Short mmCIF file of C-alpha atoms in Angstrom, two decimals:
data_model
loop_
_atom_site.label_atom_id
_atom_site.label_comp_id
_atom_site.label_asym_id
_atom_site.label_seq_id
_atom_site.Cartn_x
_atom_site.Cartn_y
_atom_site.Cartn_z
CA UNK A 1 -32.02 -11.96 -13.04
CA UNK A 2 -32.52 -8.72 -11.16
CA UNK A 3 -35.55 -7.62 -9.20
CA UNK A 4 -37.90 -5.23 -11.04
CA UNK A 5 -36.77 -1.65 -10.79
CA UNK A 6 -38.40 0.26 -7.95
CA UNK A 7 -38.89 4.01 -8.49
CA UNK A 8 -35.60 5.65 -7.55
CA UNK A 9 -33.68 8.87 -7.79
CA UNK A 10 -30.99 8.98 -10.49
CA UNK A 11 -27.48 8.40 -9.22
CA UNK A 12 -25.40 11.49 -8.46
CA UNK A 13 -22.46 11.54 -10.83
CA UNK A 14 -18.93 11.86 -9.45
CA UNK A 15 -17.34 15.30 -9.27
CA UNK A 16 -14.81 14.28 -11.92
CA UNK A 17 -17.46 13.20 -14.45
CA UNK A 18 -16.57 14.15 -18.03
CA UNK A 19 -19.79 14.33 -20.09
CA UNK A 20 -17.88 14.53 -23.36
CA UNK A 21 -15.98 11.29 -22.75
CA UNK A 22 -18.78 9.57 -20.78
CA UNK A 23 -16.11 8.58 -18.27
CA UNK A 24 -14.71 9.94 -15.01
CA UNK A 25 -11.62 12.09 -15.64
CA UNK A 26 -8.33 12.18 -13.77
CA UNK A 27 -6.25 15.35 -13.72
CA UNK A 28 -2.48 15.14 -13.15
CA UNK A 29 0.46 17.39 -13.88
CA UNK A 30 0.66 15.62 -17.26
CA UNK A 31 -2.89 16.34 -18.39
CA UNK A 32 -6.38 14.86 -18.30
CA UNK A 33 -6.89 11.10 -18.48
CA UNK A 34 -9.82 8.68 -18.32
CA UNK A 35 -9.41 5.35 -16.47
CA UNK A 36 -11.15 2.33 -17.95
CA UNK A 37 -11.59 0.71 -14.52
CA UNK A 38 -13.25 3.87 -13.13
CA UNK A 39 -15.69 3.86 -16.04
CA UNK A 40 -16.48 0.17 -15.54
CA UNK A 41 -17.13 0.78 -11.84
CA UNK A 42 -19.42 3.73 -12.61
CA UNK A 43 -21.34 1.66 -15.16
CA UNK A 44 -21.97 -0.98 -12.48
CA UNK A 45 -23.20 1.68 -10.05
CA UNK A 46 -25.55 3.19 -12.64
CA UNK A 47 -27.05 -0.16 -13.58
CA UNK A 48 -27.38 -1.13 -9.93
CA UNK A 49 -29.22 2.10 -9.10
CA UNK A 50 -31.53 1.36 -12.00
CA UNK A 51 -33.35 4.64 -12.67
CA UNK A 52 -34.28 5.00 -16.37
CA UNK A 53 -31.85 7.91 -16.69
CA UNK A 54 -29.12 5.77 -15.10
CA UNK A 55 -29.66 2.88 -17.48
CA UNK A 56 -29.55 5.17 -20.52
CA UNK A 57 -26.32 6.74 -19.29
CA UNK A 58 -24.86 3.34 -18.36
CA UNK A 59 -25.05 2.26 -21.99
CA UNK A 60 -22.93 5.25 -23.00
CA UNK A 61 -20.45 4.61 -20.17
CA UNK A 62 -20.20 0.96 -21.19
CA UNK A 63 -19.64 2.04 -24.78
CA UNK A 64 -16.67 4.13 -23.61
CA UNK A 65 -15.39 1.32 -21.40
CA UNK A 66 -15.54 -1.32 -24.12
CA UNK A 67 -13.73 1.05 -26.49
CA UNK A 68 -10.75 0.64 -24.14
CA UNK A 69 -10.53 -3.12 -24.73
CA UNK A 70 -7.74 -4.34 -27.00
CA UNK A 71 -9.59 -6.00 -29.90
CA UNK A 72 -7.06 -5.75 -32.73
CA UNK A 73 -6.32 -9.17 -34.26
CA UNK A 74 -2.86 -10.41 -33.32
CA UNK A 75 -2.36 -7.97 -30.45
CA UNK A 76 -0.16 -9.42 -27.72
CA UNK A 77 -2.74 -8.70 -25.02
CA UNK A 78 -5.94 -9.23 -26.96
CA UNK A 79 -8.86 -8.92 -24.53
CA UNK A 80 -7.06 -6.76 -21.99
CA UNK A 81 -7.90 -3.08 -21.49
CA UNK A 82 -5.99 0.16 -21.89
CA UNK A 83 -5.55 1.64 -18.43
CA UNK A 84 -6.45 5.05 -19.81
CA UNK A 85 -8.67 5.75 -22.77
CA UNK A 86 -5.81 7.86 -24.11
CA UNK A 87 -3.46 4.83 -24.35
CA UNK A 88 -2.58 3.17 -27.65
CA UNK A 89 -1.21 -0.09 -26.24
CA UNK A 90 -1.82 -2.29 -23.20
CA UNK A 91 0.93 -1.72 -20.64
CA UNK A 92 -0.50 -2.26 -17.14
CA UNK A 93 -1.66 -5.86 -17.38
CA UNK A 94 -3.86 -5.53 -14.31
CA UNK A 95 -6.43 -3.45 -16.19
CA UNK A 96 -8.39 -6.50 -17.32
CA UNK A 97 -8.77 -7.70 -13.73
CA UNK A 98 -10.05 -4.37 -12.45
CA UNK A 99 -12.47 -3.87 -15.34
CA UNK A 100 -13.94 -7.37 -15.12
CA UNK A 101 -14.19 -6.99 -11.34
CA UNK A 102 -17.02 -4.54 -12.11
CA UNK A 103 -18.43 -5.96 -15.33
CA UNK A 104 -18.91 -9.58 -14.23
CA UNK A 105 -20.89 -8.90 -11.01
CA UNK A 106 -22.90 -6.27 -12.90
CA UNK A 107 -23.92 -8.84 -15.50
CA UNK A 108 -24.64 -11.59 -12.97
CA UNK A 109 -27.00 -9.32 -11.07
CA UNK A 110 -28.46 -7.00 -13.69
CA UNK A 111 -27.81 -8.14 -17.26
CA UNK A 112 -31.55 -7.89 -18.00
CA UNK A 113 -31.43 -4.14 -17.30
CA UNK A 114 -29.26 -3.58 -20.37
CA UNK A 115 -30.40 -3.53 -23.96
CA UNK A 116 -29.97 -6.98 -25.59
CA UNK A 117 -27.32 -5.56 -27.91
CA UNK A 118 -25.24 -4.07 -25.09
CA UNK A 119 -25.63 -7.18 -22.93
CA UNK A 120 -24.24 -9.30 -25.78
CA UNK A 121 -21.30 -6.94 -26.22
CA UNK A 122 -20.43 -6.98 -22.53
CA UNK A 123 -20.63 -10.79 -22.45
CA UNK A 124 -18.21 -10.96 -25.37
CA UNK A 125 -15.88 -8.49 -23.63
CA UNK A 126 -15.94 -10.68 -20.52
CA UNK A 127 -15.17 -13.80 -22.57
CA UNK A 128 -12.18 -12.13 -24.26
CA UNK A 129 -10.98 -10.72 -20.96
CA UNK A 130 -11.09 -14.12 -19.28
CA UNK A 131 -9.07 -15.62 -22.12
CA UNK A 132 -6.41 -12.96 -21.51
CA UNK A 133 -6.48 -13.65 -17.76
CA UNK A 134 -5.91 -17.35 -18.46
CA UNK A 135 -2.96 -16.59 -20.72
CA UNK A 136 -1.40 -14.21 -18.19
CA UNK A 137 -1.89 -16.68 -15.30
CA UNK A 138 -0.57 -14.26 -12.68
CA UNK A 139 1.77 -15.60 -10.00
CA UNK A 140 -0.04 -16.50 -6.77
CA UNK A 141 2.44 -14.34 -4.81
CA UNK A 142 0.94 -11.19 -6.41
CA UNK A 143 -1.82 -11.25 -3.82
CA UNK A 144 -4.48 -8.77 -4.86
CA UNK A 145 -4.25 -9.54 -8.59
CA UNK A 146 -4.23 -13.29 -7.92
CA UNK A 147 -7.42 -12.99 -5.84
CA UNK A 148 -9.03 -10.82 -8.53
CA UNK A 149 -8.11 -13.56 -11.03
CA UNK A 150 -9.86 -16.07 -8.74
CA UNK A 151 -12.93 -13.83 -8.47
CA UNK A 152 -13.20 -13.07 -12.18
CA UNK A 153 -12.47 -16.60 -13.38
CA UNK A 154 -14.80 -18.29 -10.88
CA UNK A 155 -17.73 -15.91 -11.33
CA UNK A 156 -17.11 -15.27 -15.02
CA UNK A 157 -16.85 -18.96 -15.84
CA UNK A 158 -20.08 -19.67 -13.97
CA UNK A 159 -21.87 -16.78 -15.69
CA UNK A 160 -20.75 -17.80 -19.18
CA UNK A 161 -21.44 -21.48 -18.49
CA UNK A 162 -17.78 -22.35 -19.12
CA UNK A 163 -16.77 -24.97 -16.55
CA UNK A 164 -13.09 -24.91 -17.55
CA UNK A 165 -12.76 -21.20 -16.77
CA UNK A 166 -14.60 -21.56 -13.47
CA UNK A 167 -12.56 -24.59 -12.40
CA UNK A 168 -9.37 -22.69 -13.12
CA UNK A 169 -10.54 -20.00 -10.68
CA UNK A 170 -11.45 -22.54 -8.02
CA UNK A 171 -8.00 -24.20 -8.30
CA UNK A 172 -6.17 -20.89 -8.16
CA UNK A 173 -7.83 -20.06 -4.85
CA UNK A 174 -6.59 -23.37 -3.43
CA UNK A 175 -3.06 -22.63 -4.67
CA UNK A 176 -3.09 -19.13 -3.16
CA UNK A 177 -4.33 -20.48 0.16
CA UNK A 178 -1.53 -23.07 0.19
CA UNK A 179 1.12 -20.41 -0.37
CA UNK A 180 -0.40 -18.19 2.31
CA UNK A 181 -0.56 -21.08 4.78
CA UNK A 182 3.08 -21.85 4.14
CA UNK A 183 4.19 -18.21 4.43
CA UNK A 184 1.96 -17.25 7.37
CA UNK A 185 0.60 -14.16 5.62
CA UNK A 186 0.04 -13.16 1.98
CA UNK A 187 3.16 -12.03 0.18
CA UNK A 188 1.52 -8.62 -0.30
CA UNK A 189 1.48 -8.35 3.48
CA UNK A 190 -0.42 -5.83 5.63
CA UNK A 191 -0.92 -3.38 2.76
CA UNK A 192 -3.46 -0.65 3.60
CA UNK A 193 -4.12 -0.33 -0.13
CA UNK A 194 -4.03 -3.86 -1.49
CA UNK A 195 -5.24 -5.89 1.46
CA UNK A 196 -8.44 -3.86 1.08
CA UNK A 197 -8.69 -4.99 -2.56
CA UNK A 198 -8.10 -8.59 -1.50
CA UNK A 199 -10.67 -8.59 1.32
CA UNK A 200 -13.34 -7.01 -0.88
CA UNK A 201 -12.66 -9.53 -3.65
CA UNK A 202 -12.87 -12.50 -1.27
CA UNK A 203 -16.10 -11.19 0.26
CA UNK A 204 -17.58 -10.63 -3.20
CA UNK A 205 -16.59 -14.14 -4.24
CA UNK A 206 -18.14 -15.65 -1.09
CA UNK A 207 -21.38 -13.76 -1.72
CA UNK A 208 -21.82 -14.69 -5.41
CA UNK A 209 -19.99 -17.92 -6.30
CA UNK A 210 -22.15 -21.02 -6.86
CA UNK A 211 -19.47 -23.59 -6.00
CA UNK A 212 -19.90 -24.41 -2.31
CA UNK A 213 -16.28 -25.34 -1.58
CA UNK A 214 -15.05 -22.12 -3.15
CA UNK A 215 -17.60 -20.12 -1.19
CA UNK A 216 -16.42 -21.65 2.10
CA UNK A 217 -12.77 -21.07 1.24
CA UNK A 218 -13.40 -17.45 0.24
CA UNK A 219 -15.35 -16.74 3.42
CA UNK A 220 -12.61 -18.34 5.52
CA UNK A 221 -9.81 -16.36 3.90
CA UNK A 222 -11.73 -13.09 4.11
CA UNK A 223 -12.03 -13.65 7.86
CA UNK A 224 -8.35 -14.64 8.07
CA UNK A 225 -7.29 -11.46 6.29
CA UNK A 226 -9.75 -9.45 8.36
CA UNK A 227 -8.28 -10.80 11.59
CA UNK A 228 -4.80 -9.65 10.60
CA UNK A 229 -6.12 -6.27 9.48
CA UNK A 230 -8.04 -5.83 12.73
CA UNK A 231 -4.93 -6.54 14.76
CA UNK A 232 -3.21 -3.69 12.91
CA UNK A 233 -5.93 -1.07 13.39
CA UNK A 234 -4.49 1.36 15.94
CA UNK A 235 -7.24 2.70 18.18
CA UNK A 236 -5.40 5.88 19.11
CA UNK A 237 -5.09 7.09 15.50
CA UNK A 238 -7.66 5.05 13.57
CA UNK A 239 -4.92 4.07 11.12
CA UNK A 240 -3.79 0.77 9.63
CA UNK A 241 -0.52 0.48 11.55
CA UNK A 242 2.62 -1.57 11.15
CA UNK A 243 5.07 -2.26 8.35
CA UNK A 244 3.65 -3.16 4.98
CA UNK A 245 4.60 -4.41 1.55
CA UNK A 246 3.13 -1.62 -0.57
CA UNK A 247 1.21 1.60 -0.31
CA UNK A 248 1.04 4.89 -2.15
CA UNK A 249 2.20 8.15 -0.63
CA UNK A 250 -1.23 9.57 0.29
CA UNK A 251 -1.87 6.45 2.38
CA UNK A 252 1.60 6.44 3.93
CA UNK A 253 1.22 10.00 5.24
CA UNK A 254 -2.47 9.59 6.25
CA UNK A 255 -3.94 11.88 3.59
CA UNK A 256 -6.64 9.25 3.05
CA UNK A 257 -9.62 8.55 5.37
CA UNK A 258 -8.86 6.51 8.52
CA UNK A 259 -8.80 2.82 7.69
CA UNK A 260 -10.62 1.96 10.93
CA UNK A 261 -13.73 3.62 9.44
CA UNK A 262 -13.59 1.23 6.48
CA UNK A 263 -13.11 -1.70 8.84
CA UNK A 264 -16.20 -0.76 10.84
CA UNK A 265 -18.17 -0.49 7.60
CA UNK A 266 -17.02 -4.00 6.66
CA UNK A 267 -18.32 -5.27 10.00
CA UNK A 268 -21.64 -3.49 9.45
CA UNK A 269 -22.24 -4.69 5.88
CA UNK A 270 -21.09 -8.28 6.37
CA UNK A 271 -17.85 -8.06 4.41
CA UNK A 272 -16.23 -9.36 7.62
CA UNK A 273 -17.82 -11.50 10.35
CA UNK A 274 -19.09 -9.56 13.34
CA UNK A 275 -16.93 -11.50 15.82
CA UNK A 276 -13.98 -9.45 14.57
CA UNK A 277 -15.45 -6.39 16.29
CA UNK A 278 -13.76 -7.52 19.49
CA UNK A 279 -10.37 -7.45 17.78
CA UNK A 280 -10.92 -3.87 16.69
CA UNK A 281 -12.44 -2.45 19.86
CA UNK A 282 -11.22 -4.55 22.78
CA UNK A 283 -7.69 -5.78 22.10
CA UNK A 284 -5.51 -5.13 25.18
CA UNK A 285 -2.92 -2.36 25.16
CA UNK A 286 0.02 -2.32 25.06
CA UNK A 287 0.15 -5.18 22.58
CA UNK A 288 2.67 -6.63 20.15
CA UNK A 289 1.50 -8.38 16.98
CA UNK A 290 4.03 -10.62 15.23
CA UNK A 291 3.39 -12.41 11.94
CA UNK A 292 5.42 -14.05 9.22
CA UNK A 293 4.98 -13.20 5.56
CA UNK A 294 7.53 -15.79 4.50
CA UNK A 295 8.17 -18.23 7.33
CA UNK A 296 10.35 -20.22 4.92
CA UNK A 297 12.33 -17.03 4.23
CA UNK A 298 12.77 -15.94 7.88
CA UNK A 299 10.62 -12.90 7.17
CA UNK A 300 8.85 -11.38 10.19
CA UNK A 301 6.73 -8.26 10.61
CA UNK A 302 6.00 -6.90 14.07
CA UNK A 303 3.80 -4.07 15.35
CA UNK A 304 3.72 -2.62 18.85
CA UNK A 305 0.50 -0.85 19.87
CA UNK A 306 0.53 1.70 22.70
CA UNK A 307 -2.43 3.97 23.51
CA UNK A 308 -1.02 6.95 21.55
CA UNK A 309 1.31 5.37 19.00
CA UNK A 310 2.14 2.25 17.02
CA UNK A 311 5.62 1.21 15.87
CA UNK A 312 6.11 -1.39 13.17
CA UNK A 313 9.29 -2.98 11.77
CA UNK A 314 10.08 -5.82 9.37
CA UNK A 315 13.03 -8.17 9.59
CA UNK A 316 13.94 -7.33 5.98
CA UNK A 317 12.77 -5.12 3.13
CA UNK A 318 10.61 -6.39 0.27
CA UNK A 319 10.79 -3.69 -2.40
CA UNK A 320 10.73 0.00 -3.11
CA UNK A 321 7.10 0.55 -2.10
CA UNK A 322 7.50 -1.18 1.26
CA UNK A 323 7.52 0.66 4.57
CA UNK A 324 9.97 -1.35 6.66
CA UNK A 325 9.93 0.97 9.68
CA UNK A 326 6.94 3.19 10.41
CA UNK A 327 5.38 4.98 13.39
CA UNK A 328 1.84 6.34 13.63
CA UNK A 329 1.15 8.67 16.55
CA UNK A 330 -1.77 10.75 17.76
CA UNK A 331 -1.75 14.52 17.30
CA UNK A 332 -4.71 15.74 19.38
CA UNK A 333 -6.44 18.67 17.72
CA UNK A 334 -4.78 18.07 14.34
CA UNK A 335 -6.66 16.95 11.26
CA UNK A 336 -4.50 13.84 10.88
CA UNK A 337 -2.12 11.81 13.04
CA UNK A 338 1.62 12.09 12.68
CA UNK A 339 3.75 9.58 10.81
CA UNK A 340 7.44 8.76 10.93
CA UNK A 341 8.65 6.63 8.03
CA UNK A 342 12.07 5.78 6.64
CA UNK A 343 13.72 5.62 3.24
CA UNK A 344 17.15 5.03 1.75
CA UNK A 345 17.57 7.48 -1.11
CA UNK A 346 20.08 8.08 -3.89
CA UNK A 347 20.89 11.38 -5.57
CA UNK A 348 18.77 13.35 -3.07
CA UNK A 349 15.53 12.19 -4.69
CA UNK A 350 12.28 13.31 -3.12
CA UNK A 351 8.57 13.02 -3.70
CA UNK A 352 7.91 14.39 -7.18
CA UNK A 353 11.07 12.94 -8.74
CA UNK A 354 9.76 9.48 -9.68
CA UNK A 355 7.20 9.01 -12.45
CA UNK A 356 4.41 6.47 -11.89
CA UNK A 357 3.53 5.35 -15.40
CA UNK A 358 0.15 3.79 -14.61
CA UNK A 359 -1.24 6.85 -12.84
CA UNK A 360 0.58 9.46 -14.98
CA UNK A 361 1.98 11.38 -12.04
CA UNK A 362 5.07 11.91 -9.91
CA UNK A 363 3.13 12.31 -6.66
CA UNK A 364 2.41 8.64 -5.89
CA UNK A 365 5.65 7.26 -4.48
CA UNK A 366 8.88 8.05 -2.68
CA UNK A 367 10.67 4.83 -3.59
CA UNK A 368 13.01 3.19 -1.05
CA UNK A 369 16.31 2.45 -2.81
CA UNK A 370 18.03 0.60 0.01
CA UNK A 371 18.22 -2.85 1.54
CA UNK A 372 16.94 -3.16 5.10
CA UNK A 373 17.29 -5.38 8.16
CA UNK A 374 15.34 -4.68 11.34
CA UNK A 375 14.67 -6.05 14.81
CA UNK A 376 12.00 -4.84 17.23
CA UNK A 377 11.34 -5.22 20.94
CA UNK A 378 8.16 -3.41 21.97
CA UNK A 379 8.61 0.36 21.47
CA UNK A 380 12.28 -0.07 20.52
CA UNK A 381 13.91 -1.09 17.26
CA UNK A 382 17.30 -1.43 15.59
CA UNK A 383 17.23 -0.65 11.89
CA UNK A 384 20.07 -1.11 9.41
CA UNK A 385 20.08 0.16 5.84
CA UNK A 386 22.58 -0.46 3.07
CA UNK A 387 22.43 0.98 -0.43
CA UNK A 388 21.39 -1.32 -3.23
CA UNK A 389 23.63 -1.72 -6.25
CA UNK A 390 25.44 1.60 -6.66
CA UNK A 391 26.20 1.90 -10.35
CA UNK A 392 26.91 5.56 -9.77
CA UNK A 393 25.49 8.38 -7.68
CA UNK A 394 26.17 11.81 -6.21
CA UNK A 395 24.59 11.01 -2.83
CA UNK A 396 23.40 8.04 -0.80
CA UNK A 397 21.63 8.43 2.54
CA UNK A 398 19.28 6.94 5.05
CA UNK A 399 16.39 9.21 6.01
CA UNK A 400 13.84 9.36 8.81
CA UNK A 401 10.87 11.51 7.82
CA UNK A 402 8.36 13.09 10.22
CA UNK A 403 5.25 14.47 8.52
CA UNK A 404 4.30 18.13 9.07
CA UNK A 405 7.30 19.89 10.63
CA UNK A 406 4.93 22.70 11.62
CA UNK A 407 3.20 20.30 14.03
CA UNK A 408 6.42 19.25 15.77
CA UNK A 409 6.53 20.62 19.33
CA UNK A 410 10.16 20.02 20.31
CA UNK A 411 13.41 18.92 18.70
CA UNK A 412 16.43 17.97 20.81
CA UNK A 413 19.90 17.13 19.52
CA UNK A 414 21.76 15.90 22.59
CA UNK A 415 21.14 18.54 25.24
CA UNK A 416 20.50 21.28 22.67
CA UNK A 417 16.96 22.33 21.91
CA UNK A 418 16.73 23.08 18.19
CA UNK A 419 14.73 26.11 17.08
CA UNK A 420 15.94 26.56 13.49
CA UNK A 421 16.94 24.24 10.67
CA UNK A 422 19.15 22.91 9.21
CA UNK A 423 21.24 21.64 12.12
CA UNK A 424 24.18 19.24 12.15
CA UNK A 425 23.97 16.05 14.21
CA UNK A 426 27.14 14.72 15.84
CA UNK A 427 28.06 11.02 15.82
CA UNK A 428 27.17 10.65 19.52
CA UNK A 429 24.05 12.82 19.49
CA UNK A 430 20.62 11.40 20.24
CA UNK A 431 17.87 13.17 18.30
CA UNK A 432 14.45 13.41 19.96
CA UNK A 433 11.36 14.72 18.17
CA UNK A 434 8.27 15.43 20.28
CA UNK A 435 4.97 15.84 18.49
CA UNK A 436 1.41 15.29 19.58
CA UNK A 437 1.25 12.47 22.11
CA UNK A 438 4.65 10.90 21.45
CA UNK A 439 8.38 11.34 21.96
CA UNK A 440 10.51 9.67 19.26
CA UNK A 441 14.23 9.18 19.92
CA UNK A 442 16.80 8.26 17.28
CA UNK A 443 20.35 7.23 18.12
CA UNK A 444 22.46 6.90 14.96
CA UNK A 445 24.55 3.75 14.81
CA UNK A 446 27.45 3.07 12.46
CA UNK A 447 27.12 5.10 9.27
CA UNK A 448 29.90 4.24 6.83
CA UNK A 449 31.53 7.39 5.48
CA UNK A 450 32.33 6.90 1.80
CA UNK A 451 33.75 10.37 1.25
CA UNK A 452 35.43 12.78 3.68
CA UNK A 453 32.84 13.53 6.33
CA UNK A 454 29.47 12.71 4.84
CA UNK A 455 26.94 14.86 6.75
CA UNK A 456 24.33 13.96 9.36
CA UNK A 457 21.73 16.66 9.74
CA UNK A 458 18.15 17.64 10.39
CA UNK A 459 16.48 19.56 7.57
CA UNK A 460 13.03 20.50 6.33
CA UNK A 461 11.90 19.13 2.96
CA UNK A 462 8.52 19.99 1.44
CA UNK A 463 7.15 20.78 4.88
CA UNK A 464 8.39 17.59 6.56
CA UNK A 465 11.17 17.18 9.13
CA UNK A 466 13.95 14.89 7.89
CA UNK A 467 16.97 13.35 9.61
CA UNK A 468 19.54 12.64 6.89
CA UNK A 469 22.30 10.09 7.52
CA UNK A 470 24.59 10.23 4.51
CA UNK A 471 26.93 7.48 3.41
CA UNK A 472 28.05 9.63 0.52
CA UNK A 473 27.68 13.18 -0.76
CA UNK A 474 29.98 14.45 -3.46
CA UNK A 475 30.72 14.30 -7.17
CA UNK A 476 28.96 11.69 -9.26
CA UNK A 477 31.02 8.53 -9.01
CA UNK A 478 31.00 4.75 -9.23
CA UNK A 479 32.07 2.65 -6.24
CA UNK A 480 34.29 -0.17 -7.44
CA UNK A 481 34.88 -1.32 -3.87
CA UNK A 482 31.16 -1.96 -3.31
CA UNK A 483 30.56 -4.13 -6.37
CA UNK A 484 30.07 -7.83 -5.80
CA UNK A 485 31.36 -9.89 -7.42
CA UNK A 486 34.36 -7.65 -7.94
CA UNK A 487 38.13 -7.58 -7.57
CA UNK A 488 38.06 -4.69 -5.07
CA UNK A 489 35.05 -5.67 -2.95
CA UNK A 490 35.30 -4.26 0.60
CA UNK A 491 31.91 -5.26 2.02
CA UNK A 492 28.64 -3.42 2.42
CA UNK A 493 28.41 0.12 3.79
CA UNK A 494 26.15 0.52 6.83
CA UNK A 495 23.59 3.12 7.75
CA UNK A 496 21.92 2.23 11.02
CA UNK A 497 19.94 3.73 13.86
CA UNK A 498 18.32 2.81 17.14
CA UNK A 499 14.72 4.00 17.52
CA UNK A 500 12.64 4.33 20.68
CA UNK A 501 9.11 5.72 20.99
CA UNK A 502 7.43 6.78 24.25
CA UNK A 503 4.14 8.24 25.38
CA UNK A 504 4.32 12.02 25.81
CA UNK A 505 3.56 11.80 29.55
CA UNK A 506 6.28 9.19 30.18
CA UNK A 507 9.01 11.89 30.21
CA UNK A 508 8.93 15.57 31.20
CA UNK A 509 10.39 16.54 27.81
CA UNK A 510 12.29 15.13 24.87
CA UNK A 511 15.66 15.80 26.44
CA UNK A 512 14.83 13.41 29.29
CA UNK A 513 14.12 10.58 26.84
CA UNK A 514 17.28 11.47 24.92
CA UNK A 515 19.38 11.20 28.08
CA UNK A 516 17.83 7.83 28.93
CA UNK A 517 18.64 6.52 25.45
CA UNK A 518 22.18 7.95 25.54
CA UNK A 519 22.79 6.22 28.88
CA UNK A 520 22.01 2.81 27.41
CA UNK A 521 24.81 0.36 26.68
CA UNK A 522 25.65 0.04 22.99
CA UNK A 523 27.92 -2.56 21.42
CA UNK A 524 28.42 -2.59 17.66
CA UNK A 525 30.32 -5.04 15.47
CA UNK A 526 30.95 -3.63 12.01
#
């Protein structure tokens, strides 16, 4: 039961509000779409604000949201939601979790602010959604969706008075905690996008669940996740540093607000305990953070923090959205810090070539198509890529990508200062890029040539600086000798590099760092 409404100002509607659809709109290169989860979230905000105008509008927004629920008898995902109002079938199965994440807390807190008819309809939608969640029974390794399942089932079961649903949520939290304890970190490790979802869900569960044991567990795991996140907040850039399991391109290249701001807000509003402030503000530098995200799989992620930069590397890759090697570095005077990230790419793909079906756009991901092994020692790392299964391609290459070529101050290839691109890179050349407060040196290691002098070069692509290390460039072909099992198997091609990052004031220029790296002893066994 909510408190009586105090006089208040109606909520300001979002800039993308569509009054005809009574939902927020999303514009992409494929048209205009309306997300069910965005509408559910707006309905919660309107009801929470509670002005008479808000409550009247909330009923219309809820009408539009509930119209997105699959209610046709016999439908495979009865009770789930269309991701977009324009959809005709349920495809993204996570929609039910995100919609109920708003609807259930809204009803727990404010169901008496809705008309009796609408309140009954929302309760029925929640019941059907929870039945779908039970049938789906998401794997506990899918971290953010598993924790949303826990939140929705625990709170929804309590709200509906259904002990079986609530108990299922309580048990799932125990199972997820056991997997995380065994692994050392959630399987969806260090994700700037999805760890935020997980922390918010755990904090919401701790604040609202009636079951005391579940409340204690949720509070404990929110703090545990917050500790890891705090250890990855880089003070020099304000960014969530280190390698991670998944993130979308705007987050990877720092087009989103600094994550440290969100972390401070969590400390202020009680999402995280205030003792974590010391982790954020007073951790000693330089500092290396090492964690496992699969101790039983020999999976390690490490992050080195220096005052002006952070370098993170994983021991192995975990999927196409992962960032296995990534550097964040300060660019004083620039709107955003610089980022160096890596990808293995086939057929010269680039951002804008891969369609993201859920979000109806090609601007969300630059998918890594390689397999990766890495080792890190402070500001230094050895990184090895190999292509995945090559059924056929016209190019295969490792890439190192520096954001905003126009903000790069110096480029050195060996002892040559580079002023124009493209430029070829010799097999013995050390490449040094100086930008902002950091020098970044790259020494290519063995790069298997699959066709008559595959190039190594620095180029500009869509405004970014890219070092391309090709294993193959040529006519479309299949590689019989790379197929395993296969009669002609010759082993895996390599595409490796040594990486070293230094503070800008540690060397007089990039050439000096390049010479120091070139003078180092290198032994390779291929």
